[in-house]
Short mmCIF file of C-alpha atoms in Angstrom, two decimals:
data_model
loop_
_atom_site.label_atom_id
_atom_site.label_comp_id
_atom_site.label_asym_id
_atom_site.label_seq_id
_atom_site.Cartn_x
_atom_site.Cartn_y
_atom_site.Cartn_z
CA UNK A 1 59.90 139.35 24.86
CA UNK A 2 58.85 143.00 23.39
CA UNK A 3 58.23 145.84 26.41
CA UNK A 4 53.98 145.64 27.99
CA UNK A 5 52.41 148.76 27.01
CA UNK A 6 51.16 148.93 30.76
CA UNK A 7 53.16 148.13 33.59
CA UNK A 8 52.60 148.15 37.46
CA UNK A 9 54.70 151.39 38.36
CA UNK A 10 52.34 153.22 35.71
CA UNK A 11 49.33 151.84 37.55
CA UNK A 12 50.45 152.96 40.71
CA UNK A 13 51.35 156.62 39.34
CA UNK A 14 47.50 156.61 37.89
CA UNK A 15 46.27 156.36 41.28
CA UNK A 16 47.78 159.61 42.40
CA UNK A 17 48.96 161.07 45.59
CA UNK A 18 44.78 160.58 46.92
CA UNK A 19 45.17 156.95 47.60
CA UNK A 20 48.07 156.75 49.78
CA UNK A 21 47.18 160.04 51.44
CA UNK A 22 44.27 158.32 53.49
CA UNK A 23 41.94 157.94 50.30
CA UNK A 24 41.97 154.23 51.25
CA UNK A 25 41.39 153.25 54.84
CA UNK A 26 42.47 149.86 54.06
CA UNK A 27 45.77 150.57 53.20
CA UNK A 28 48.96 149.45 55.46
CA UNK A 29 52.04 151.05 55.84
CA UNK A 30 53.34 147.59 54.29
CA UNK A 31 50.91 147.91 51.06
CA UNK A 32 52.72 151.03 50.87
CA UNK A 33 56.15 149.95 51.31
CA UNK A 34 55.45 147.04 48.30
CA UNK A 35 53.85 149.53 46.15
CA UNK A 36 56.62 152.01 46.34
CA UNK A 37 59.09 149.71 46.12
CA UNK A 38 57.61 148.79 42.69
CA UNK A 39 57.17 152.41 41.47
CA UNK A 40 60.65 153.18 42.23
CA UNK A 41 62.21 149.53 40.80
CA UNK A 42 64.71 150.05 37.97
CA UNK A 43 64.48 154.09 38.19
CA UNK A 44 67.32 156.26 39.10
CA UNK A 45 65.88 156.76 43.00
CA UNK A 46 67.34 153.53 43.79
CA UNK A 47 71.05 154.52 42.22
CA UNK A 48 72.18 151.75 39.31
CA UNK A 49 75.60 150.99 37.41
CA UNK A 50 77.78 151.19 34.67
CA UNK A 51 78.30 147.71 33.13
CA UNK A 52 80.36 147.60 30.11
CA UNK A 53 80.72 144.18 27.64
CA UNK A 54 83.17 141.82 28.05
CA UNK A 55 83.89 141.30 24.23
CA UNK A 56 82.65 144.63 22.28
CA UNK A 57 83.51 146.58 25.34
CA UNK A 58 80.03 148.39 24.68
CA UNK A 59 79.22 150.71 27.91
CA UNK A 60 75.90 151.56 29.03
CA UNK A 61 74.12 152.45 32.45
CA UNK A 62 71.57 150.47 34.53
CA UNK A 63 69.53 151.29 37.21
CA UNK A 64 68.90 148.39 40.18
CA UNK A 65 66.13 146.75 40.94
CA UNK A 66 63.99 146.87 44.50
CA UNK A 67 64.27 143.35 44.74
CA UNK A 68 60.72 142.90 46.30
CA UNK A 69 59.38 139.70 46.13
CA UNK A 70 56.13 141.55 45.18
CA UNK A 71 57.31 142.94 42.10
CA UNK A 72 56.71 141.83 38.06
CA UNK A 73 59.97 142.99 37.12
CA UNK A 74 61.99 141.22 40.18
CA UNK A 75 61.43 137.66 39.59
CA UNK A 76 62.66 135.73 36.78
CA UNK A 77 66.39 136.25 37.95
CA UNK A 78 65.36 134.77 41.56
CA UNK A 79 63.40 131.95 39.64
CA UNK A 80 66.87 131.15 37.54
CA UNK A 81 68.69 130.67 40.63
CA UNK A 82 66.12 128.67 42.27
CA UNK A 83 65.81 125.99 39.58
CA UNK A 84 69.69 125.82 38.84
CA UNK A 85 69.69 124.97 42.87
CA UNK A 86 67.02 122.49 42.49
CA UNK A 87 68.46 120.90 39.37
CA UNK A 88 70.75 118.54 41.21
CA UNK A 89 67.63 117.52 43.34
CA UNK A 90 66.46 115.87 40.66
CA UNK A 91 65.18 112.24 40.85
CA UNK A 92 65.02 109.88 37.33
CA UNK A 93 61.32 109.07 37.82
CA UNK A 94 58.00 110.81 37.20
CA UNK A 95 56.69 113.61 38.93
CA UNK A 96 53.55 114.30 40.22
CA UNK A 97 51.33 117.77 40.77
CA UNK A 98 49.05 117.99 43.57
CA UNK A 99 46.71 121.26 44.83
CA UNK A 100 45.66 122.01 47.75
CA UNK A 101 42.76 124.55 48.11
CA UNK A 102 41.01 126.23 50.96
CA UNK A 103 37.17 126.29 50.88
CA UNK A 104 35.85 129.67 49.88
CA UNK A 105 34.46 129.93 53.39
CA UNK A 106 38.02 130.45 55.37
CA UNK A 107 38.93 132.99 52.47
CA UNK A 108 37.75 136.21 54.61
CA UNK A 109 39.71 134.39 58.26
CA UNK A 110 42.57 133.44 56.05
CA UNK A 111 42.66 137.64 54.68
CA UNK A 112 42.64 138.46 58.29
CA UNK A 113 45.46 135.92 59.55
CA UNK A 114 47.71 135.01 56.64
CA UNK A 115 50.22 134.34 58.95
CA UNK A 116 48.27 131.35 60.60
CA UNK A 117 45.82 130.59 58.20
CA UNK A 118 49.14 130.29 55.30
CA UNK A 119 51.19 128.59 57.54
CA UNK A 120 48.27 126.43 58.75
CA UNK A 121 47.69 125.08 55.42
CA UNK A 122 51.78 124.33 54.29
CA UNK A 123 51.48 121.61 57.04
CA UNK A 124 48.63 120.03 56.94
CA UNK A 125 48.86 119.35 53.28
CA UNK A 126 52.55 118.27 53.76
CA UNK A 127 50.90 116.17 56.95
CA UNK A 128 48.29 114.87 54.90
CA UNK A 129 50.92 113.58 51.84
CA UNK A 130 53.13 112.16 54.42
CA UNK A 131 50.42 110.35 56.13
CA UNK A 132 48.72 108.85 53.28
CA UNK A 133 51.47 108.04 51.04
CA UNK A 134 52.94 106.27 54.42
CA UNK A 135 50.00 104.35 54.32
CA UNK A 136 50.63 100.55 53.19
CA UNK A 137 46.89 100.83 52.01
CA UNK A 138 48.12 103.23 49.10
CA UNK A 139 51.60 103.61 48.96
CA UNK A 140 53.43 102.49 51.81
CA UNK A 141 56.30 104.83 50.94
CA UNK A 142 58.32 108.02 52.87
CA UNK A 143 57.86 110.46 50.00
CA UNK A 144 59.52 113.90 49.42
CA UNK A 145 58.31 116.85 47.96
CA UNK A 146 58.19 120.77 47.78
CA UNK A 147 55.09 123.43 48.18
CA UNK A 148 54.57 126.86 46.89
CA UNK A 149 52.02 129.04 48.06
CA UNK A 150 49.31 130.96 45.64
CA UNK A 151 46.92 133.23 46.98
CA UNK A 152 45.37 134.26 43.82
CA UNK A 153 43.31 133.10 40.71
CA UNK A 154 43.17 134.75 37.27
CA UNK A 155 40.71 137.46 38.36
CA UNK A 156 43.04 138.64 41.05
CA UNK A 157 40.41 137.38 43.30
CA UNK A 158 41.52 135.55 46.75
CA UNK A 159 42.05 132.09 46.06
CA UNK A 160 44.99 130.19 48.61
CA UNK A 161 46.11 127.22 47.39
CA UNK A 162 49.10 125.24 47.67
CA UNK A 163 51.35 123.46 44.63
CA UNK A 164 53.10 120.20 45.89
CA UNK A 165 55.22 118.80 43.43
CA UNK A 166 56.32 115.08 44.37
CA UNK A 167 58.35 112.40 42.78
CA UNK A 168 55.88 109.40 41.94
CA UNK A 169 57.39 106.86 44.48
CA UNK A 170 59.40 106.79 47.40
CA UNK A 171 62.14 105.12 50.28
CA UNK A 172 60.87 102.19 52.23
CA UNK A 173 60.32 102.77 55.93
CA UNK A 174 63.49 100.85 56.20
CA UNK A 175 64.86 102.94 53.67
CA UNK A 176 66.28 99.56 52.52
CA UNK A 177 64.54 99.97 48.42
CA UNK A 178 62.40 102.35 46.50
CA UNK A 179 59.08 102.00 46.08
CA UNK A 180 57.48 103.83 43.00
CA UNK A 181 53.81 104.70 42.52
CA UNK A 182 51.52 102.67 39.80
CA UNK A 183 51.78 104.03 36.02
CA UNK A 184 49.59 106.90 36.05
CA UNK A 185 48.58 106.91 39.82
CA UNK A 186 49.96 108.55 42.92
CA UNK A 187 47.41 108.57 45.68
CA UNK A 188 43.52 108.57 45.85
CA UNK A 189 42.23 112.60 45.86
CA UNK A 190 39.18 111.87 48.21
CA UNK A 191 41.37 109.74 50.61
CA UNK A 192 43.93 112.99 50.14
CA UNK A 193 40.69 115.16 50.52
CA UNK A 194 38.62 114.20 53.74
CA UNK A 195 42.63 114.06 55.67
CA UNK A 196 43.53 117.11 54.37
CA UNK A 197 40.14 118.78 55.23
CA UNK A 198 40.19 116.93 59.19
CA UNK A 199 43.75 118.14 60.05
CA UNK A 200 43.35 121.77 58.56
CA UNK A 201 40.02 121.97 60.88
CA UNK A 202 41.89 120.36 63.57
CA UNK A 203 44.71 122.84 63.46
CA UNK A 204 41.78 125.86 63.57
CA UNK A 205 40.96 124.70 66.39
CA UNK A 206 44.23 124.79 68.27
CA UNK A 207 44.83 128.18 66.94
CA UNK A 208 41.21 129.55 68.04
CA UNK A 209 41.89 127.87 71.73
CA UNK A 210 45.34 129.12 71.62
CA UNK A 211 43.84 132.88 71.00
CA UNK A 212 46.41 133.28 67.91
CA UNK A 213 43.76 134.44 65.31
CA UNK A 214 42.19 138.05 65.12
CA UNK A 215 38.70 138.57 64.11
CA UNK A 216 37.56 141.66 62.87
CA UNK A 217 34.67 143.66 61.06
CA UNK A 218 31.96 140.87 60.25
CA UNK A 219 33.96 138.01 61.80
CA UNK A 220 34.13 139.52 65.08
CA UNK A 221 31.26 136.68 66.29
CA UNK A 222 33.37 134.09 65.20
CA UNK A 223 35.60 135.06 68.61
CA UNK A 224 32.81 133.04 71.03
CA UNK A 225 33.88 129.51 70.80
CA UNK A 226 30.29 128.22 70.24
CA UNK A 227 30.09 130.81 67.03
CA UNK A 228 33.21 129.17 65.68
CA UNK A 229 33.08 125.70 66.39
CA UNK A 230 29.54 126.47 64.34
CA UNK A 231 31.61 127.60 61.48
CA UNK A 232 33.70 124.74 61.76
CA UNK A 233 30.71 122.20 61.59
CA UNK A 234 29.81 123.50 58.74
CA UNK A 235 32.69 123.39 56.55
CA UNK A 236 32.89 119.31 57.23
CA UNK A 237 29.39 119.59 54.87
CA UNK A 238 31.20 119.51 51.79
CA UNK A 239 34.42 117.87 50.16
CA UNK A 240 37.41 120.26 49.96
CA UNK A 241 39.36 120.63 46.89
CA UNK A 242 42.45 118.43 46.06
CA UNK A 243 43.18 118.26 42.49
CA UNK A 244 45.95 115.80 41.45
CA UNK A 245 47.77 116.00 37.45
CA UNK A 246 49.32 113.22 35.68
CA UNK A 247 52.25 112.51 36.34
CA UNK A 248 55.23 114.70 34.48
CA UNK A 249 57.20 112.73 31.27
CA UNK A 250 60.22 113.85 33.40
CA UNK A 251 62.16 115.50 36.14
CA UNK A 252 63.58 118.18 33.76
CA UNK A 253 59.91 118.86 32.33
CA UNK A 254 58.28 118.86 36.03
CA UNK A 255 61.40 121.73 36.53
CA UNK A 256 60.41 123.08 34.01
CA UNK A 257 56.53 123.38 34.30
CA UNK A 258 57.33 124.49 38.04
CA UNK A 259 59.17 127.50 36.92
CA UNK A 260 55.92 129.17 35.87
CA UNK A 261 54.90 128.69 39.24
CA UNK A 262 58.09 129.29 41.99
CA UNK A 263 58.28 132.77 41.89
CA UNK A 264 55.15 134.22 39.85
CA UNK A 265 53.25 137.20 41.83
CA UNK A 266 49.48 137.49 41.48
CA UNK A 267 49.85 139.23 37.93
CA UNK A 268 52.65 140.36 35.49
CA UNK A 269 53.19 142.80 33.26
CA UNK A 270 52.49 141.33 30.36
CA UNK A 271 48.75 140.32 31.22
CA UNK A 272 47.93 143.88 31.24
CA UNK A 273 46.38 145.18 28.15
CA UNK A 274 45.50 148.99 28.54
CA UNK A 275 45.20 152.03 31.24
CA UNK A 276 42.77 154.41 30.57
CA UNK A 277 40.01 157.05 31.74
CA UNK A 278 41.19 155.70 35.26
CA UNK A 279 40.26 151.59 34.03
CA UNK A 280 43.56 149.09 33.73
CA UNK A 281 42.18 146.38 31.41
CA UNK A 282 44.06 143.15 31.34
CA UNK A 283 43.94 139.55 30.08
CA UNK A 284 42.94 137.05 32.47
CA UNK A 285 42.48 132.56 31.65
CA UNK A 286 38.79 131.13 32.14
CA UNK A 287 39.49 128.12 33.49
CA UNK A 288 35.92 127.19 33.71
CA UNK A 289 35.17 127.20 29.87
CA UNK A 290 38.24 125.48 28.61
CA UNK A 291 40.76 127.97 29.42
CA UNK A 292 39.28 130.67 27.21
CA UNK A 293 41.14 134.07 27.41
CA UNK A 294 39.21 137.08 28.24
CA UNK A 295 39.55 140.83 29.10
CA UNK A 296 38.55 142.05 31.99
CA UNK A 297 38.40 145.96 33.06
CA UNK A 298 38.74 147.40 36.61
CA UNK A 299 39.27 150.72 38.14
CA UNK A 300 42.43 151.66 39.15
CA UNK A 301 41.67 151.70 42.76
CA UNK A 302 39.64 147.89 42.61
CA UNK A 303 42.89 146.55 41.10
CA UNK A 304 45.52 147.85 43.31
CA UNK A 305 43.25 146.68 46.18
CA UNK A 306 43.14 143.04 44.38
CA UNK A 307 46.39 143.15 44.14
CA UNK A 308 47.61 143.95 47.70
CA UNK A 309 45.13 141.01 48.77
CA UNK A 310 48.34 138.95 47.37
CA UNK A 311 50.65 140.42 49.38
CA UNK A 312 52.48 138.83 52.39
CA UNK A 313 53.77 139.10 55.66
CA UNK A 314 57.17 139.84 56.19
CA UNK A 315 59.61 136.72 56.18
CA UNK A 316 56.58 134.29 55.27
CA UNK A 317 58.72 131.48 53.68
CA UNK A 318 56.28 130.49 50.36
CA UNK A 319 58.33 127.61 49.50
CA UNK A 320 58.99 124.91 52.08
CA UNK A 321 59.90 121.63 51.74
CA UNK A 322 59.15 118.30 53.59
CA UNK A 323 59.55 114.64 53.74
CA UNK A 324 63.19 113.53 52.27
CA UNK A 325 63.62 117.13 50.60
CA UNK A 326 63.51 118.75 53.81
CA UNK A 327 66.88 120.95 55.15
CA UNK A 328 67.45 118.68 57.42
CA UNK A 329 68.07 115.33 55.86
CA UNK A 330 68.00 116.38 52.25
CA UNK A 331 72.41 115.69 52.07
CA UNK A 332 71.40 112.27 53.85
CA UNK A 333 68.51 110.72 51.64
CA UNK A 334 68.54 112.29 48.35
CA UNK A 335 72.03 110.59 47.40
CA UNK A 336 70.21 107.23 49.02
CA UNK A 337 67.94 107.82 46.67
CA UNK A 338 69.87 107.84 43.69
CA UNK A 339 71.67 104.85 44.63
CA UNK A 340 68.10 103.01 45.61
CA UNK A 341 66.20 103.88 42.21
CA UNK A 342 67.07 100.83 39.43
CA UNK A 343 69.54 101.34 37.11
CA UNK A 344 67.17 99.96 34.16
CA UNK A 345 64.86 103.29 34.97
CA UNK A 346 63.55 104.44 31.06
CA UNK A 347 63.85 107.76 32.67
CA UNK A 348 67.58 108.64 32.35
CA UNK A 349 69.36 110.61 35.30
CA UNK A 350 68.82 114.25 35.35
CA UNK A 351 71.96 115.94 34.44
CA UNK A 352 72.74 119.69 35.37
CA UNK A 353 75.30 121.69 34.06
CA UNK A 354 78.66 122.40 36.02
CA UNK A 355 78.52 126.15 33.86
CA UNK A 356 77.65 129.26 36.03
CA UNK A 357 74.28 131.02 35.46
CA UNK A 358 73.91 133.19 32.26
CA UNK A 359 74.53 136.79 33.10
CA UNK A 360 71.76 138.43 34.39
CA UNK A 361 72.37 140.99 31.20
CA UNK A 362 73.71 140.62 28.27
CA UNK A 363 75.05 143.10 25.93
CA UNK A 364 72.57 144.41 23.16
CA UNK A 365 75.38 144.43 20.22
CA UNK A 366 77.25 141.05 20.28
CA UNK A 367 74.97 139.32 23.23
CA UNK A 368 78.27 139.15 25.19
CA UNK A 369 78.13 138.71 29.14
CA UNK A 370 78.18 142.37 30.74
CA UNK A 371 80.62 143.09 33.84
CA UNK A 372 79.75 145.86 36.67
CA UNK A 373 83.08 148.73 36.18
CA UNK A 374 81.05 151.38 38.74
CA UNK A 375 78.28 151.71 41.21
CA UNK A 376 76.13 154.82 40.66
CA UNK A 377 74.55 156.30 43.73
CA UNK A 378 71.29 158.38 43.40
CA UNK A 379 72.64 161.93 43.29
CA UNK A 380 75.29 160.80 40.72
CA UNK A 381 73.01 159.03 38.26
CA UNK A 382 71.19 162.62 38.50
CA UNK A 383 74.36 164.77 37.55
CA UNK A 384 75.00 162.00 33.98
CA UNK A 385 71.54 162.04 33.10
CA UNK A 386 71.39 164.76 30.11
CA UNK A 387 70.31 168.29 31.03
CA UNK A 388 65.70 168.91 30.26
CA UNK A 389 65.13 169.63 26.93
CA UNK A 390 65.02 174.02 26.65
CA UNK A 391 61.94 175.06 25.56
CA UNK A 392 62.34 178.38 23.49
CA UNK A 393 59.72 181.26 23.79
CA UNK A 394 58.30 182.43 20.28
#
């Protein structure tokens, strides 16, 4: 893939020493931390390596990356690993997509608790799955599945939703067969809906008697508990978002799909288009007029505040699991469900390979895997770098 023209450590340098220096009143010492770590990722501040080729011997220095879980350039090597890991998770049978959305009324609350508010909705969408696809009604199946959090849509506007991505069946409660879902069919979205929408209220309410949300700025009303059950009425007015895909051709292609959403941050560098006069334009999906691209242009300033809107609290886990993929009893039901699912599937097993991961680089000249011969701190990757250009006086 050929180099963006703009990246995210050039948008941050355009904002200049003004906007961390108090310009911004909104601005955390965390925002801070994530921004620098991204200005400074892959740059000789944070020290690098010299890797040389396994075949060609071909040498060559690197500098490391910051590793945030914030950052464009940070990601796709995380994404690898998760998906190899997942790969031998992997159930012969359809796969199904279901989104969970918040109402654009909690948006400002969930900005001000993401802690709560984020973890609030990973379980009562994984309570409301469970629930209904235990229901005989419907399914009458213990499913499994995984969720990712997104915070964002294509505008860099707050949007938090969740991603479930479930196999199209499940174990018996006696775990005795497997039960799959009708061709075509997992579970009814307004059923999915109206639970969803009563046990994410529900759980507001705990938190609000349990004083564990902060209210600040215009919300500060919403700390009387006749303001807020008010607010609370009122979001029962309307249906709440739950948006369910066909199901997947196959395991490997539902992998496959779900790589472009595991580890993705609110934009990448390749959306963005242009930084000038002080304006970053990039390209942004209109999914409201058949998924039309357009260009949008913002201020420096309005983007890197969009942006940090995306970021999250320390140690927020943004990938969780439930039902038979959970930790705990994922060693106990996922090989029961392998030997449960009929041999005469037309979906053939998934198979994963027993090779190691490609190298995270590979050499330029013969595309041979690239070993580490020396760690470069700081201060040394200084002293190799070649001496500034001399500039001779006419």
């Amino acid at each position: 893939m050929p180099q963006p023209p703009v990246e995210m450590a050039d948008i941050i340098r355009a904002a200049g020493a003004a906007f961390f220096d108090g310009g911004c009143k909104w601005l955390t010492w965390f925002h801070v931390k994530v921004l620098t770590a991204i200005l400074y990722c892959r740059t000789a501040v944070l020290g690098g390596h010299v890797d040389a080729c396994s075949r060609c011997g071909y040498q060559a220095i690197s500098y490391n990356s910051c590793r945030n879980r914030h950052c464009p350039k940070c990601q796709a090597n995380a994404r690898d690993r998760w998906l190899d890991a997942r790969c031998r998770d992997l159930l012969p049978v359809p796969y199904v997509h279901v989104v969970f959305t918040l109402p654009h009324q909690l948006a400002p609350l969930a900005l001000q608790n993401k802690r709560e508010i984020y973890g609030l909705l990973f379980r009562a969408s994984a309570e409301t799955l469970l629930q209904v696809a235990r229901d005989p009604k419907h399914l009458g199946a213990e499913i499994g599945f995984f969720s990712i959090l997104h915070t964002w849509n294509q505008q860099l506007l707050h949007h938090p939703h969740v991603h479930c991505v479930v196999p199209a069946g499940g174990l018996s409660p006696d775990h005795s067969r497997w039960i799959p879902a009708a061709n075509n069919f997992f579970l009814p979205v307004k059923v999915l809906s109206r639970v969803f929408r009563g046990k994410f209220v529900a759980g507001l309410r705990i938190l609000h008697a349990e004083h564990k949300l902060g209210f600040h700025g215009k919300l500060i009303p919403l700390q009387s508990p006749k303001a807020f059950s008010a607010m609370l009425r009122d979001l029962f007015r309307t249906d709440w978002v739950v948006y369910s895909k066909r199901p997947f051709r196959s395991a490997e292609h539902a992998l496959h799909y779900l790589g472009c959403y595991t580890h993705r941050i609110a934009i990448s560098n390749h959306r963005l288009v242009s930084l000038e006069e002080g304006r970053i334009t990039f390209r942004w999906r209109d999914s409201a007029h058949k998924n039309k691209k357009r260009i949008m242009s913002l201020t420096v300033e309005e983007f890197l505040r969009r942006f940090l809107l995306h970021v999250l609290p320390r140690r927020f886990v943004r990938i969780r699991y439930f039902g038979f993929f959970a930790h705990r009893r994922r060693a106990e039901c996922v090989p029961l469900c392998f030997e449960l699912l009929p041999t005469s599937s037309s979906l053939p097993r998934p198979t994963c390979s027993a090779a190691p991961l490609r190298p995270m680089w590979q050499c330029p000249k013969c595309g041979g895997p690239m070993v580490l011969l020396e760690r470069l701190t700081p201060v040394q990757l200084r002293l190799r770098s070649p001496p500034p250009p001399v500039i001779q006086q006419s």
